[in-house]
């Protein structure tokens, strides 16, 4: 095996455009000025490849600025350009050392001259010029990518897309500020030799300069620049470039899995051979001086073949999914089976030939003067023509041809071909005086004739309908050049060809129909036209399936990524509308929330489900809701949705409701699944923090089974606000909630200002409890604690519910347990005195942190569960366990981190100045800046306390009773 291979060495290259890894390998004797340089390893390695060369004085000059000629020469040593352009540059002298390489790179389209016909070989190349040259070498996609640079406005328009594509691919970076924050790109500064080599090093993982066989996986991209190279049984993570240096020789891929693109700039009509079980997605054929043969054999798989070599083309000897031609004058020969072939608008004078045995399902051409040749023994199922001067001919079989209304001067001379002529001109059939008239269907000579054929045949006239195109305001549409987009005449039962509408970056067009009442409906492009139709172009964000956020055309959400694209809306008078079009699976989602803020929006689930097919630690679907917002028609299954916050188990639909004077509506939310709950949990809303606001639960159903400890609500976890009206209208609790202190509406209410929560419940129409709300300590129809502080008493809340099992049967306090208790000794050991019930078979002991929380300098409390231990047996006598009842200390209060140690159970503990030992709290305990401080801001150590809870469970896993202890 004669190849040069690169190995990656982890090394930080701390310079502009430098990346996070540098290669090492065999290298030449170090230059005198490379020792200790940050780019020493890559420069020595690329010197071994012969890509960069030193100076006569033994130096490499890594920090020297590089010229346009020098960079072009380096690229030539990698690609080995074979064809040279004519020299029309006034400053490129014949015989100069760089003339041939510049003309070669110019012919390849890599380097370009200036408007004054100069090429400026000795000028220092700028950073944006270098990025553009590398982007052309790699054929990068130059559309729709953006990387933020502080000085991106200084990047020239001609270079912007190239710079963004290179940065998005990770090949270049701007100057760094701190560890990982991008700053300036400095587009007009010169680039150094070391920086250029670093870019080479980041792009190319392998460079094959000698013939032979290779069988080794490649982590990045690779270049082959010589013939007779075989890549066998390997995986290439990046792109593979068959460079100009291959010439007319062969390159073989045998059992290769190519994750990136195959870029073909070399290889002749003898071929690039793709065989074995090789898989290739995209192939870009770019050789400029010759036709290239792609031989696809065995079980090899090829997706799209893009032909961009103008005036040349490709011989596709084998099967592929699709062929796209974007090169004028290209000649494309197909010998295998291809699902679709297309000729782009502007790719004029293309000849597409189906050889004997070839099969092509669909051909479309928007270019002028396209020739489709179907030789004897070949078969094309359908040809669609929208350009001018198209000819379909040959002795093979073409089943059907559709001629669009934009087409002109069309000839179809294949025999027995059904033609639908939507154009305003007759289609020639190759037979004198026999044409297929405008607006008719017919069959070319050679078989039975139907439809209307001029000169004889007499057939029938096809019914056609008008399809017109307007914008959302009802105005006529125009194309990119400002010309009106005309209506189309479409044969009955045929589909319409949608026009191209130019929109700004980040937008997309969706097509809708509008009925007599003005109601919009998303248009299916496969719909058969059976009546006159008006299609409305709705322009909206490309982050969604369709729509523009209006009530008539809401943004349509089809998956979790589109759900994340919901944004807050500052205009309360004009809500933005969103609708789900499919069930949303949250599997794999992590972090705080999918949607940061739902503000002044309407989110309609359309009865679709939001759930997760696997366990996820997502805190909530929506982090906060505010403004005038409605969330409706959602089936929410919370079985696999766990909160990632300490002391809170389930993941609610919305984490918190905030602000003053807001109006939030939940309508037809159906909660299902099974989950544990632990302190202020609520499946629809975790925390209601609104003031002087309105919250409506309308036709909501809690059908889940929830069980755990502490305060929890069937709909809302907890309230902390004042002067808020909660309207409960036609709601149903058909599931079960069992915990210490549950509430049929909310689990807890707390307010540090005056220890009184001004929440007024309004129960309207019929609200039903057909499931069970059971508390081991207490249970309430309104909230699960502090009912005496409510504006509306518990009795009034009870009157708002109808109980399916009869009065008092669905919401009640569980069994009285006279013996279950907790004792904490001086050594802080915990003794459990068991329940007196023979039904209890398991105990769960939880040591928690009870902190004073602050609202307007008044304190209330909240619990944070820290550690639990299970006694999985029925106790007949008291049991002492080794879960110690330490206090708790915020890690921010520990001035000496080395003082933190571990106890026997591997808990982090610390002894503070008061001589007491505490658990160390690592997590975030501050929710939103005004509540849940760890202690008082001035006396942080005075408000910590330990809370211990023991839950007793029956053999069938039901919570029986609870005991608590607070230090």
mmCIF file of C-alpha atoms in Angstrom, residues 182-449:
data_model
loop_
_atom_site.group_PDB
_atom_site.id
_atom_site.type_symbol
_atom_site.label_atom_id
_atom_site.label_comp_id
_atom_site.label_asym_id
_atom_site.label_seq_id
_atom_site.Cartn_x
_atom_site.Cartn_y
_atom_site.Cartn_z
ATOM 1 C CA UNK A 182 -16.377 34.071 18.427
ATOM 2 C CA UNK A 183 -15.368 37.641 17.759
ATOM 3 C CA UNK A 184 -13.803 39.234 14.689
ATOM 4 C CA UNK A 185 -13.051 37.572 11.349
ATOM 5 C CA UNK A 186 -10.868 40.414 9.958
ATOM 6 C CA UNK A 187 -11.826 39.680 6.318
ATOM 7 C CA UNK A 188 -9.464 42.200 4.736
ATOM 8 C CA UNK A 189 -6.351 41.227 6.701
ATOM 9 C CA UNK A 190 -3.678 39.071 5.125
ATOM 10 C CA UNK A 191 -3.436 35.411 6.070
ATOM 11 C CA UNK A 192 -0.214 33.718 7.193
ATOM 12 C CA UNK A 193 1.411 30.561 5.901
ATOM 13 C CA UNK A 194 0.742 28.794 9.203
ATOM 14 C CA UNK A 195 -2.942 29.729 9.138
ATOM 15 C CA UNK A 196 -3.353 28.472 5.564
ATOM 16 C CA UNK A 197 -1.752 25.128 6.419
ATOM 17 C CA UNK A 198 -4.068 24.874 9.427
ATOM 18 C CA UNK A 199 -7.052 25.201 7.081
ATOM 19 C CA UNK A 200 -5.628 22.443 4.849
ATOM 20 C CA UNK A 201 -5.177 20.366 7.962
ATOM 21 C CA UNK A 202 -8.751 20.952 9.144
ATOM 22 C CA UNK A 203 -10.304 20.078 5.790
ATOM 23 C CA UNK A 204 -8.309 17.085 4.590
ATOM 24 C CA UNK A 205 -7.704 14.054 6.744
ATOM 25 C CA UNK A 206 -6.087 12.025 3.973
ATOM 26 C CA UNK A 207 -4.189 12.828 0.774
ATOM 27 C CA UNK A 208 -3.509 9.981 -1.645
ATOM 28 C CA UNK A 209 -0.640 10.905 -3.965
ATOM 29 C CA UNK A 210 0.451 7.455 -5.129
ATOM 30 C CA UNK A 211 -1.320 4.503 -6.715
ATOM 31 C CA UNK A 212 -2.313 1.556 -4.597
ATOM 32 C CA UNK A 213 -4.995 0.077 -2.371
ATOM 33 C CA UNK A 214 -6.230 1.630 0.893
ATOM 34 C CA UNK A 215 -8.371 -0.003 3.585
ATOM 35 C CA UNK A 216 -8.557 2.338 6.558
ATOM 36 C CA UNK A 217 -11.348 4.474 7.975
ATOM 37 C CA UNK A 218 -11.107 8.255 7.520
ATOM 38 C CA UNK A 219 -12.420 10.677 10.148
ATOM 39 C CA UNK A 220 -12.689 13.666 7.797
ATOM 40 C CA UNK A 221 -12.394 14.409 4.080
ATOM 41 C CA UNK A 222 -9.889 12.975 1.622
ATOM 42 C CA UNK A 223 -8.351 13.766 -1.776
ATOM 43 C CA UNK A 224 -7.177 11.352 -4.488
ATOM 44 C CA UNK A 225 -4.902 13.138 -6.983
ATOM 45 C CA UNK A 226 -3.417 10.217 -8.913
ATOM 46 C CA UNK A 227 -4.844 7.336 -10.907
ATOM 47 C CA UNK A 228 -5.147 3.630 -10.115
ATOM 48 C CA UNK A 229 -6.200 4.126 -6.455
ATOM 49 C CA UNK A 230 -8.536 1.603 -4.817
ATOM 50 C CA UNK A 231 -10.393 2.529 -1.607
ATOM 51 C CA UNK A 232 -11.676 -0.710 -0.095
ATOM 52 C CA UNK A 233 -13.831 -1.650 2.912
ATOM 53 C CA UNK A 234 -13.617 1.687 4.692
ATOM 54 C CA UNK A 235 -15.751 4.525 6.038
ATOM 55 C CA UNK A 236 -15.146 8.166 5.092
ATOM 56 C CA UNK A 237 -16.833 10.607 7.453
ATOM 57 C CA UNK A 238 -16.400 13.670 5.203
ATOM 58 C CA UNK A 239 -16.190 14.331 1.458
ATOM 59 C CA UNK A 240 -14.054 12.506 -1.108
ATOM 60 C CA UNK A 241 -12.480 14.553 -3.914
ATOM 61 C CA UNK A 242 -11.360 12.729 -7.056
ATOM 62 C CA UNK A 243 -9.007 15.538 -8.062
ATOM 63 C CA UNK A 244 -7.835 16.762 -11.453
ATOM 64 C CA UNK A 245 -4.569 14.891 -10.985
ATOM 65 C CA UNK A 246 -6.365 11.588 -11.640
ATOM 66 C CA UNK A 247 -6.661 12.685 -15.281
ATOM 67 C CA UNK A 248 -8.220 9.990 -17.443
ATOM 68 C CA UNK A 249 -7.270 7.280 -14.953
ATOM 69 C CA UNK A 250 -9.390 5.121 -12.675
ATOM 70 C CA UNK A 251 -10.418 5.419 -9.015
ATOM 71 C CA UNK A 252 -12.338 2.563 -7.401
ATOM 72 C CA UNK A 253 -14.616 2.618 -4.347
ATOM 73 C CA UNK A 254 -15.183 -0.965 -3.197
ATOM 74 C CA UNK A 255 -17.237 -1.433 -0.028
ATOM 75 C CA UNK A 256 -16.902 2.230 0.980
ATOM 76 C CA UNK A 257 -19.410 4.053 3.197
ATOM 77 C CA UNK A 258 -19.133 7.725 2.222
ATOM 78 C CA UNK A 259 -20.951 10.040 4.631
ATOM 79 C CA UNK A 260 -20.164 13.203 2.678
ATOM 80 C CA UNK A 261 -20.169 14.097 -1.008
ATOM 81 C CA UNK A 262 -18.178 12.508 -3.846
ATOM 82 C CA UNK A 263 -16.695 15.370 -5.891
ATOM 83 C CA UNK A 264 -15.476 14.123 -9.280
ATOM 84 C CA UNK A 265 -13.000 16.377 -11.089
ATOM 85 C CA UNK A 266 -10.837 13.618 -12.562
ATOM 86 C CA UNK A 267 -11.367 10.167 -14.031
ATOM 87 C CA UNK A 268 -12.189 9.677 -17.677
ATOM 88 C CA UNK A 269 -14.457 7.499 -19.704
ATOM 89 C CA UNK A 270 -12.676 4.467 -18.226
ATOM 90 C CA UNK A 271 -14.114 5.552 -14.997
ATOM 91 C CA UNK A 272 -14.811 6.178 -11.350
ATOM 92 C CA UNK A 273 -15.893 2.699 -10.298
ATOM 93 C CA UNK A 274 -18.399 2.287 -7.445
ATOM 94 C CA UNK A 275 -18.928 -1.333 -6.502
ATOM 95 C CA UNK A 276 -19.329 -3.876 -3.716
ATOM 96 C CA UNK A 277 -21.671 -2.577 -1.011
ATOM 97 C CA UNK A 278 -20.479 1.015 -1.387
ATOM 98 C CA UNK A 279 -23.021 3.695 -0.359
ATOM 99 C CA UNK A 280 -22.778 7.217 -1.748
ATOM 100 C CA UNK A 281 -25.344 9.950 -1.192
ATOM 101 C CA UNK A 282 -24.456 12.873 -3.462
ATOM 102 C CA UNK A 283 -22.061 12.857 -6.410
ATOM 103 C CA UNK A 284 -21.037 16.145 -8.022
ATOM 104 C CA UNK A 285 -19.479 15.675 -11.473
ATOM 105 C CA UNK A 286 -17.300 18.754 -12.102
ATOM 106 C CA UNK A 287 -14.589 17.715 -14.574
ATOM 107 C CA UNK A 288 -14.314 20.532 -17.120
ATOM 108 C CA UNK A 289 -12.285 19.003 -19.950
ATOM 109 C CA UNK A 290 -13.834 15.578 -20.471
ATOM 110 C CA UNK A 291 -16.844 13.378 -20.030
ATOM 111 C CA UNK A 292 -16.672 11.158 -16.932
ATOM 112 C CA UNK A 293 -17.950 7.597 -16.603
ATOM 113 C CA UNK A 294 -19.496 6.533 -13.301
ATOM 114 C CA UNK A 295 -19.698 2.744 -13.161
ATOM 115 C CA UNK A 296 -22.111 1.548 -10.455
ATOM 116 C CA UNK A 297 -22.026 -2.215 -9.970
ATOM 117 C CA UNK A 298 -22.870 -5.032 -7.561
ATOM 118 C CA UNK A 299 -25.020 -3.890 -4.630
ATOM 119 C CA UNK A 300 -23.554 -0.388 -4.550
ATOM 120 C CA UNK A 301 -26.031 2.411 -3.814
ATOM 121 C CA UNK A 302 -25.925 5.916 -5.301
ATOM 122 C CA UNK A 303 -28.474 8.616 -4.549
ATOM 123 C CA UNK A 304 -28.166 11.871 -6.526
ATOM 124 C CA UNK A 305 -25.734 12.507 -9.385
ATOM 125 C CA UNK A 306 -25.369 16.249 -10.015
ATOM 126 C CA UNK A 307 -23.838 17.146 -13.382
ATOM 127 C CA UNK A 308 -22.161 20.573 -13.308
ATOM 128 C CA UNK A 309 -19.363 20.191 -15.897
ATOM 129 C CA UNK A 310 -20.572 22.456 -18.665
ATOM 130 C CA UNK A 311 -20.065 21.256 -22.221
ATOM 131 C CA UNK A 312 -19.086 17.763 -21.043
ATOM 132 C CA UNK A 313 -21.225 15.475 -18.938
ATOM 133 C CA UNK A 314 -21.358 11.997 -17.515
ATOM 134 C CA UNK A 315 -21.893 8.387 -18.526
ATOM 135 C CA UNK A 316 -23.926 6.786 -15.734
ATOM 136 C CA UNK A 317 -23.259 3.091 -16.188
ATOM 137 C CA UNK A 318 -25.507 1.634 -13.501
ATOM 138 C CA UNK A 319 -28.348 2.607 -11.163
ATOM 139 C CA UNK A 320 -28.977 5.796 -9.192
ATOM 140 C CA UNK A 321 -31.931 7.402 -7.481
ATOM 141 C CA UNK A 322 -31.741 10.697 -9.379
ATOM 142 C CA UNK A 323 -29.730 12.708 -11.873
ATOM 143 C CA UNK A 324 -29.780 16.512 -11.877
ATOM 144 C CA UNK A 325 -28.189 18.545 -14.672
ATOM 145 C CA UNK A 326 -27.165 22.156 -14.014
ATOM 146 C CA UNK A 327 -24.602 22.603 -16.782
ATOM 147 C CA UNK A 328 -25.305 24.050 -20.230
ATOM 148 C CA UNK A 329 -24.311 21.812 -23.122
ATOM 149 C CA UNK A 330 -23.808 18.746 -20.949
ATOM 150 C CA UNK A 331 -24.232 15.280 -22.416
ATOM 151 C CA UNK A 332 -25.660 12.679 -20.044
ATOM 152 C CA UNK A 333 -25.854 8.994 -20.973
ATOM 153 C CA UNK A 334 -27.826 6.601 -18.769
ATOM 154 C CA UNK A 335 -27.516 2.833 -19.073
ATOM 155 C CA UNK A 336 -29.118 1.689 -15.806
ATOM 156 C CA UNK A 337 -32.262 2.457 -13.792
ATOM 157 C CA UNK A 338 -32.881 5.978 -12.487
ATOM 158 C CA UNK A 339 -35.986 7.145 -10.655
ATOM 159 C CA UNK A 340 -35.845 10.775 -11.793
ATOM 160 C CA UNK A 341 -33.784 13.092 -13.966
ATOM 161 C CA UNK A 342 -34.087 16.887 -14.103
ATOM 162 C CA UNK A 343 -32.560 19.629 -16.244
ATOM 163 C CA UNK A 344 -32.488 22.961 -14.432
ATOM 164 C CA UNK A 345 -33.613 26.235 -15.917
ATOM 165 C CA UNK A 346 -30.638 27.860 -17.648
ATOM 166 C CA UNK A 347 -28.899 24.562 -18.382
ATOM 167 C CA UNK A 348 -29.603 24.924 -22.082
ATOM 168 C CA UNK A 349 -28.552 22.641 -24.962
ATOM 169 C CA UNK A 350 -28.411 19.510 -22.780
ATOM 170 C CA UNK A 351 -28.676 16.067 -24.362
ATOM 171 C CA UNK A 352 -30.019 13.264 -22.162
ATOM 172 C CA UNK A 353 -29.658 9.828 -23.768
ATOM 173 C CA UNK A 354 -31.228 6.633 -22.450
ATOM 174 C CA UNK A 355 -29.173 3.743 -23.786
ATOM 175 C CA UNK A 356 -30.488 0.273 -24.580
ATOM 176 C CA UNK A 357 -31.788 -1.287 -21.355
ATOM 177 C CA UNK A 358 -32.022 2.010 -19.462
ATOM 178 C CA UNK A 359 -35.099 2.754 -17.357
ATOM 179 C CA UNK A 360 -36.068 6.248 -16.187
ATOM 180 C CA UNK A 361 -39.280 6.871 -14.261
ATOM 181 C CA UNK A 362 -39.531 10.637 -14.544
ATOM 182 C CA UNK A 363 -37.790 13.290 -16.635
ATOM 183 C CA UNK A 364 -38.355 17.024 -16.193
ATOM 184 C CA UNK A 365 -36.721 19.909 -18.027
ATOM 185 C CA UNK A 366 -37.105 23.624 -17.411
ATOM 186 C CA UNK A 367 -34.220 24.538 -19.745
ATOM 187 C CA UNK A 368 -34.297 25.522 -23.397
ATOM 188 C CA UNK A 369 -33.250 23.297 -26.284
ATOM 189 C CA UNK A 370 -33.149 20.064 -24.299
ATOM 190 C CA UNK A 371 -32.911 16.845 -26.303
ATOM 191 C CA UNK A 372 -34.148 13.599 -24.743
ATOM 192 C CA UNK A 373 -33.044 10.559 -26.763
ATOM 193 C CA UNK A 374 -34.630 7.211 -25.889
ATOM 194 C CA UNK A 375 -32.778 4.500 -27.802
ATOM 195 C CA UNK A 376 -34.256 1.162 -28.786
ATOM 196 C CA UNK A 377 -34.695 -1.032 -25.705
ATOM 197 C CA UNK A 378 -34.856 1.975 -23.320
ATOM 198 C CA UNK A 379 -37.938 3.135 -21.441
ATOM 199 C CA UNK A 380 -39.049 6.488 -19.970
ATOM 200 C CA UNK A 381 -42.310 6.529 -18.010
ATOM 201 C CA UNK A 382 -43.039 10.262 -17.974
ATOM 202 C CA UNK A 383 -41.460 13.434 -19.380
ATOM 203 C CA UNK A 384 -42.456 16.914 -18.133
ATOM 204 C CA UNK A 385 -41.480 19.902 -20.295
ATOM 205 C CA UNK A 386 -41.633 23.554 -19.253
ATOM 206 C CA UNK A 387 -38.820 25.070 -21.367
ATOM 207 C CA UNK A 388 -38.624 25.962 -25.054
ATOM 208 C CA UNK A 389 -37.246 23.975 -27.960
ATOM 209 C CA UNK A 390 -37.423 20.550 -26.309
ATOM 210 C CA UNK A 391 -37.184 17.448 -28.458
ATOM 211 C CA UNK A 392 -38.120 13.913 -27.350
ATOM 212 C CA UNK A 393 -37.055 11.320 -29.889
ATOM 213 C CA UNK A 394 -35.715 7.805 -30.448
ATOM 214 C CA UNK A 395 -36.868 4.248 -31.064
ATOM 215 C CA UNK A 396 -37.430 3.430 -27.402
ATOM 216 C CA UNK A 397 -40.666 3.745 -25.407
ATOM 217 C CA UNK A 398 -41.896 6.964 -23.779
ATOM 218 C CA UNK A 399 -45.211 6.419 -22.011
ATOM 219 C CA UNK A 400 -46.306 10.025 -21.543
ATOM 220 C CA UNK A 401 -45.208 13.610 -22.076
ATOM 221 C CA UNK A 402 -46.743 16.630 -20.309
ATOM 222 C CA UNK A 403 -46.111 20.016 -21.927
ATOM 223 C CA UNK A 404 -46.556 22.963 -19.545
ATOM 224 C CA UNK A 405 -48.214 26.234 -20.528
ATOM 225 C CA UNK A 406 -44.771 27.888 -20.492
ATOM 226 C CA UNK A 407 -43.331 25.523 -23.092
ATOM 227 C CA UNK A 408 -42.862 26.435 -26.742
ATOM 228 C CA UNK A 409 -41.560 24.761 -29.896
ATOM 229 C CA UNK A 410 -41.885 21.193 -28.589
ATOM 230 C CA UNK A 411 -41.366 18.054 -30.658
ATOM 231 C CA UNK A 412 -42.290 14.531 -29.502
ATOM 232 C CA UNK A 413 -41.497 11.953 -32.193
ATOM 233 C CA UNK A 414 -41.340 8.750 -30.137
ATOM 234 C CA UNK A 415 -44.084 6.316 -31.119
ATOM 235 C CA UNK A 416 -47.326 5.763 -29.225
ATOM 236 C CA UNK A 417 -46.549 8.425 -26.634
ATOM 237 C CA UNK A 418 -49.502 10.006 -24.814
ATOM 238 C CA UNK A 419 -49.095 13.793 -24.866
ATOM 239 C CA UNK A 420 -50.897 16.341 -22.700
ATOM 240 C CA UNK A 421 -50.388 19.721 -24.335
ATOM 241 C CA UNK A 422 -51.067 22.572 -21.899
ATOM 242 C CA UNK A 423 -49.145 25.111 -23.996
ATOM 243 C CA UNK A 424 -50.458 27.669 -26.460
ATOM 244 C CA UNK A 425 -48.608 26.029 -29.393
ATOM 245 C CA UNK A 426 -49.106 22.757 -31.203
ATOM 246 C CA UNK A 427 -46.702 19.914 -30.347
ATOM 247 C CA UNK A 428 -44.921 18.521 -33.416
ATOM 248 C CA UNK A 429 -44.912 14.736 -33.763
ATOM 249 C CA UNK A 430 -42.329 14.394 -36.516
ATOM 250 C CA UNK A 431 -45.006 13.496 -39.045
ATOM 251 C CA UNK A 432 -46.045 16.082 -41.642
ATOM 252 C CA UNK A 433 -49.437 17.665 -40.918
ATOM 253 C CA UNK A 434 -49.820 15.687 -37.667
ATOM 254 C CA UNK A 435 -49.613 17.745 -34.502
ATOM 255 C CA UNK A 436 -51.183 17.723 -31.057
ATOM 256 C CA UNK A 437 -53.186 20.902 -30.763
ATOM 257 C CA UNK A 438 -52.934 23.411 -27.904
ATOM 258 C CA UNK A 439 -55.044 22.574 -24.850
ATOM 259 C CA UNK A 440 -55.644 18.962 -25.903
ATOM 260 C CA UNK A 441 -54.430 15.445 -25.253
ATOM 261 C CA UNK A 442 -53.302 13.059 -27.961
ATOM 262 C CA UNK A 443 -51.052 10.154 -28.894
ATOM 263 C CA UNK A 444 -48.137 10.368 -31.292
ATOM 264 C CA UNK A 445 -48.324 8.302 -34.497
ATOM 265 C CA UNK A 446 -47.444 4.640 -34.426
ATOM 266 C CA UNK A 447 -50.488 3.510 -32.463
ATOM 267 C CA UNK A 448 -54.150 4.272 -31.939
ATOM 268 C CA UNK A 449 -54.893 7.994 -31.949
#
